[in-house]
mmCIF file of C-alpha atoms in Angstrom:
data_model
loop_
_atom_site.group_PDB
_atom_site.id
_atom_site.type_symbol
_atom_site.label_atom_id
_atom_site.label_comp_id
_atom_site.label_asym_id
_atom_site.label_seq_id
_atom_site.Cartn_x
_atom_site.Cartn_y
_atom_site.Cartn_z
ATOM 1 C CA MET A 1 156.585 -207.279 81.566
ATOM 2 C CA THR A 2 159.601 -208.740 82.912
ATOM 3 C CA GLY A 3 157.900 -211.424 85.001
ATOM 4 C CA TRP A 4 154.622 -212.663 86.574
ATOM 5 C CA ARG A 5 153.758 -212.070 90.043
ATOM 6 C CA ILE A 6 150.493 -213.841 90.644
ATOM 7 C CA GLU A 7 148.963 -214.746 94.291
ATOM 8 C CA PRO A 8 146.525 -217.755 93.266
ATOM 9 C CA GLU A 9 144.463 -217.008 96.353
ATOM 10 C CA GLY A 10 143.739 -213.722 95.577
ATOM 11 C CA VAL A 11 142.889 -214.310 91.872
ATOM 12 C CA GLN A 12 140.281 -216.808 93.318
ATOM 13 C CA THR A 13 138.834 -214.166 95.688
ATOM 14 C CA VAL A 14 138.436 -211.834 93.001
ATOM 15 C CA LEU A 15 136.631 -214.629 90.706
ATOM 16 C CA THR A 16 134.481 -215.669 93.186
ATOM 17 C CA LYS A 17 133.318 -212.023 93.696
ATOM 18 C CA VAL A 18 133.088 -211.810 89.773
ATOM 19 C CA GLY A 19 130.699 -214.559 89.459
ATOM 20 C CA THR A 20 128.670 -213.444 92.439
ATOM 21 C CA ALA A 21 128.298 -210.204 90.735
ATOM 22 C CA ALA A 22 127.934 -212.106 87.254
ATOM 23 C CA GLU A 23 125.062 -213.891 88.635
ATOM 24 C CA LEU A 24 123.361 -211.147 90.144
ATOM 25 C CA LEU A 25 123.649 -209.205 86.732
ATOM 26 C CA GLY A 26 122.134 -212.276 85.044
ATOM 27 C CA THR A 27 118.899 -212.472 87.619
ATOM 28 C CA ALA A 28 118.164 -209.097 87.059
ATOM 29 C CA VAL A 29 118.326 -209.463 82.939
ATOM 30 C CA GLU A 30 116.512 -212.406 83.034
ATOM 31 C CA ASN A 31 113.621 -210.541 85.229
ATOM 32 C CA LEU A 32 113.394 -207.654 82.920
ATOM 33 C CA PRO A 33 110.815 -209.218 80.491
ATOM 34 C CA PRO A 34 108.457 -209.778 83.425
ATOM 35 C CA HIS A 35 108.798 -206.317 84.682
ATOM 36 C CA ALA A 36 108.283 -204.746 81.172
ATOM 37 C CA GLU A 37 105.040 -206.888 80.831
ATOM 38 C CA THR A 38 103.780 -205.471 84.015
ATOM 39 C CA VAL A 39 104.563 -202.131 83.034
ATOM 40 C CA VAL A 40 102.575 -202.311 79.690
ATOM 41 C CA ALA A 41 99.565 -203.985 81.402
ATOM 42 C CA GLY A 42 99.879 -200.766 83.842
ATOM 43 C CA SER A 43 99.623 -198.761 80.766
ATOM 44 C CA ALA A 44 96.192 -200.264 79.600
ATOM 45 C CA ASN A 45 98.153 -202.242 76.756
ATOM 46 C CA SER A 46 99.069 -198.954 75.035
ATOM 47 C CA PRO A 47 100.983 -200.227 71.944
ATOM 48 C CA ILE A 48 103.198 -196.945 72.155
ATOM 49 C CA ILE A 49 104.565 -198.156 75.425
ATOM 50 C CA ALA A 50 104.709 -201.839 74.119
ATOM 51 C CA ASP A 51 106.653 -200.904 71.058
ATOM 52 C CA ALA A 52 109.201 -198.556 73.080
ATOM 53 C CA ILE A 53 109.636 -201.605 75.446
ATOM 54 C CA ALA A 54 110.327 -204.138 72.458
ATOM 55 C CA GLY A 55 112.352 -201.236 70.797
ATOM 56 C CA PHE A 56 114.589 -201.277 74.060
ATOM 57 C CA PHE A 57 115.240 -205.021 74.187
ATOM 58 C CA GLU A 58 115.889 -205.367 70.768
ATOM 59 C CA PHE A 59 118.301 -202.416 70.980
ATOM 60 C CA TYR A 60 120.115 -203.505 74.178
ATOM 61 C CA LYS A 61 119.945 -207.139 73.635
ATOM 62 C CA PRO A 62 123.300 -207.313 71.636
ATOM 63 C CA THR A 63 125.252 -205.203 74.479
ATOM 64 C CA LEU A 64 123.788 -207.396 77.311
ATOM 65 C CA THR A 65 124.977 -210.333 75.693
ATOM 66 C CA SER A 66 128.144 -208.994 75.077
ATOM 67 C CA ILE A 67 128.376 -207.930 78.529
ATOM 68 C CA GLY A 68 127.888 -211.443 79.641
ATOM 69 C CA ASN A 69 130.169 -213.148 76.957
ATOM 70 C CA ARG A 70 132.918 -211.005 77.999
ATOM 71 C CA ILE A 71 132.575 -211.560 82.020
ATOM 72 C CA ASN A 72 132.635 -215.132 81.012
ATOM 73 C CA ALA A 73 135.980 -214.817 78.799
ATOM 74 C CA SER A 74 137.350 -212.705 81.694
ATOM 75 C CA VAL A 75 136.956 -215.190 84.223
ATOM 76 C CA GLY A 76 137.952 -217.800 82.295
ATOM 77 C CA GLY A 77 140.862 -216.355 81.210
ATOM 78 C CA ALA A 78 142.133 -215.411 84.464
ATOM 79 C CA ALA A 79 141.151 -219.037 86.010
ATOM 80 C CA ALA A 80 143.296 -220.459 82.977
ATOM 81 C CA ALA A 81 146.010 -218.265 83.216
ATOM 82 C CA THR A 82 146.413 -218.813 86.969
ATOM 83 C CA LEU A 83 146.257 -222.372 86.448
ATOM 84 C CA TRP A 84 149.155 -222.165 83.945
ATOM 85 C CA TYR A 85 151.008 -220.089 86.150
ATOM 86 C CA ARG A 86 151.044 -222.298 89.026
ATOM 87 C CA THR A 87 152.617 -225.114 86.877
ATOM 88 C CA GLY A 88 155.427 -222.901 85.668
ATOM 89 C CA ASP A 89 154.304 -222.266 82.105
ATOM 90 C CA GLU A 90 153.903 -218.749 81.640
ATOM 91 C CA THR A 91 154.177 -218.691 78.006
ATOM 92 C CA MET A 92 150.563 -220.595 78.228
ATOM 93 C CA ALA A 93 149.586 -218.452 81.019
ATOM 94 C CA ALA A 94 150.081 -215.146 78.469
ATOM 95 C CA GLU A 95 148.247 -217.218 75.494
ATOM 96 C CA GLN A 96 145.029 -217.828 77.865
ATOM 97 C CA GLN A 97 145.153 -214.439 78.987
ATOM 98 C CA ALA A 98 145.360 -213.191 75.324
ATOM 99 C CA ALA A 99 142.560 -215.389 74.407
ATOM 100 C CA ALA A 100 140.074 -213.675 77.171
ATOM 101 C CA GLN A 101 140.795 -210.304 75.485
ATOM 102 C CA THR A 102 139.796 -211.618 71.825
ATOM 103 C CA VAL A 103 136.129 -212.020 72.591
ATOM 104 C CA ALA A 104 133.887 -210.555 70.258
ATOM 105 C CA GLY A 105 130.422 -209.137 71.032
ATOM 106 C CA THR A 106 128.746 -212.750 70.504
ATOM 107 C CA GLY A 107 131.549 -214.858 70.554
ATOM 108 C CA VAL A 108 133.136 -216.896 73.363
ATOM 109 C CA SER A 109 136.206 -217.948 74.127
ATOM 110 C CA THR A 110 137.636 -221.445 75.223
ATOM 111 C CA PHE A 111 140.462 -221.832 77.541
ATOM 112 C CA THR A 112 142.868 -225.011 78.084
ATOM 113 C CA VAL A 113 144.001 -226.152 81.741
ATOM 114 C CA PRO A 114 147.298 -227.859 82.256
ATOM 115 C CA PRO A 115 147.140 -231.399 82.739
ATOM 116 C CA VAL A 116 146.926 -232.685 86.186
ATOM 117 C CA PRO A 117 150.433 -233.852 87.364
ATOM 118 C CA GLY A 118 150.968 -237.668 87.417
ATOM 119 C CA SER A 119 148.223 -238.464 84.727
#
């Protein structure tokens, strides 16, 4: 790559849409346990059904956690990189972008933002 060409307003639009979609996903995931309880109750509290649903949640919990962490890291990295780009520090923008890519399944990245001019 020979240079950066970022449209901060376009980044903000995308990040807003991602945030909205992430909230919908989070709400859907949070609402899974009550739906599972309804399924178990509808099966006359069948132990086989209850065990299957518990196994499903146990198996997919790390995946769902990882998805949430990666969404947060991507949004944070893009926002921080764009702020650094706007201040003219392309090296720091690249570091923030790279930090978003290093999130482990259960880890969370932290980002730095440029200082406010005049402070």
